Short mmCIF file of C-alpha atoms in Angstrom, two decimals:
data_model
loop_
_atom_site.label_atom_id
_atom_site.label_comp_id
_atom_site.label_asym_id
_atom_site.label_seq_id
_atom_site.Cartn_x
_atom_site.Cartn_y
_atom_site.Cartn_z
CA MET A 1275 105.34 73.62 102.06
CA SER A 1276 101.97 73.32 100.29
CA ASP A 1277 101.65 77.14 100.77
CA ILE A 1278 104.61 77.58 98.37
CA PHE A 1279 103.10 75.56 95.61
CA THR A 1280 99.72 77.28 96.10
CA ALA A 1281 101.53 80.71 95.87
CA LEU A 1282 103.49 79.73 92.76
CA ALA A 1283 100.45 78.30 90.95
CA ASP A 1284 99.09 81.66 90.00
CA SER A 1285 100.55 83.65 87.10
CA THR A 1286 99.91 86.98 88.72
CA ARG A 1287 101.72 85.88 91.82
CA ARG A 1288 104.70 84.81 89.74
CA ALA A 1289 104.69 88.10 88.03
CA LEU A 1290 104.78 89.87 91.29
CA LEU A 1291 107.82 87.74 92.24
CA ASP A 1292 109.44 88.52 89.00
CA GLU A 1293 108.93 92.14 89.65
CA LEU A 1294 110.39 91.94 93.15
CA ALA A 1295 113.35 90.01 91.74
CA ASP A 1296 113.96 92.80 89.27
CA ARG A 1297 113.63 95.51 91.86
CA ASP A 1298 113.14 94.71 95.43
CA GLY A 1299 111.39 97.02 97.95
CA GLN A 1300 108.49 98.29 96.06
CA THR A 1301 105.13 99.66 97.26
CA LEU A 1302 101.69 98.33 96.17
CA PHE A 1303 101.49 101.42 93.87
CA GLU A 1304 104.64 100.64 92.08
CA LEU A 1305 103.97 96.93 91.79
CA CYS A 1306 100.47 97.62 90.27
CA GLY A 1307 101.96 100.00 87.71
CA ARG A 1308 104.77 97.44 86.77
CA LEU A 1309 102.16 94.63 86.35
CA VAL A 1310 100.21 96.77 83.90
CA THR A 1311 102.94 98.07 81.81
CA LYS A 1312 105.25 94.91 81.75
CA HIS A 1313 102.72 92.09 81.94
CA GLY A 1314 99.36 93.49 80.89
CA ILE A 1315 97.89 92.55 84.31
CA SER A 1316 95.19 95.19 85.29
CA SER A 1317 93.90 93.56 88.49
CA SER A 1318 92.62 95.84 91.13
CA ARG A 1319 94.79 97.07 93.95
CA GLN A 1320 92.65 94.90 96.37
CA ALA A 1321 93.31 91.81 94.18
CA ILE A 1322 97.03 92.61 94.19
CA THR A 1323 96.97 93.03 97.94
CA GLN A 1324 95.40 89.68 98.31
CA HIS A 1325 98.15 88.07 96.04
CA LEU A 1326 100.76 89.68 98.11
CA GLY A 1327 99.08 88.26 101.29
CA VAL A 1328 99.32 84.71 99.77
CA LEU A 1329 102.95 85.26 98.91
CA GLU A 1330 103.69 86.60 102.37
CA ALA A 1331 101.86 83.68 104.00
CA ALA A 1332 104.04 81.20 101.92
CA GLY A 1333 107.14 83.24 103.16
CA LEU A 1334 107.99 84.39 99.74
CA VAL A 1335 107.49 88.03 100.44
CA ARG A 1336 108.16 90.04 103.56
CA THR A 1337 107.03 93.60 104.22
CA ARG A 1338 108.25 96.73 106.00
CA ARG A 1339 106.30 99.82 106.94
CA VAL A 1340 108.06 103.17 106.63
CA GLY A 1341 105.59 105.89 107.65
CA ARG A 1342 102.38 105.50 105.64
CA TYR A 1343 104.19 103.34 102.87
CA LYS A 1344 104.48 99.53 102.99
CA PHE A 1345 107.46 98.11 101.07
CA HIS A 1346 107.40 94.63 99.70
CA TYR A 1347 110.57 92.50 99.50
CA ARG A 1348 111.20 89.10 98.02
CA ASP A 1349 112.41 86.29 100.24
CA PHE A 1350 113.47 83.21 98.24
CA THR A 1351 114.58 81.24 101.30
CA PRO A 1352 111.62 78.74 101.05
CA LEU A 1353 112.60 78.14 97.32
CA ARG A 1354 116.17 77.41 98.38
CA GLU A 1355 115.03 74.98 101.10
CA LEU A 1356 112.76 73.28 98.58
CA THR A 1357 115.53 72.80 95.99
CA ALA A 1358 117.92 71.69 98.74
CA ARG A 1359 115.37 69.01 99.82
CA TRP A 1360 114.91 67.74 96.18
CA PRO A 1361 117.97 68.77 94.20
CA ILE A 1362 117.80 68.68 90.47
CA PRO A 1363 120.29 66.33 89.09
CA GLN A 1364 122.56 67.46 86.23
CA GLU A 1365 121.92 65.77 82.95
CA ASP A 1366 124.85 63.88 81.26
CA THR A 1367 125.70 65.37 77.92
#
């Protein structure tokens, strides 16, 4: 579970998850382009690959190869398990 917290601690990784939530199944090239245009993040492809690796190790991203392309997909199952473990109580209004 600590992998999830480590993965979410970085703003670039959170931006990657935002982009995959917006449009699932993107290549590294697509993700890098969207990070630059929408978030002003101009990290190298190697750095983004490392961030995606951290997200994949935490179970938040899964990949699928099609020919020479590698597509990245979000998997929020670990987040659902986390919130099921510690549900957020509703505030009385």
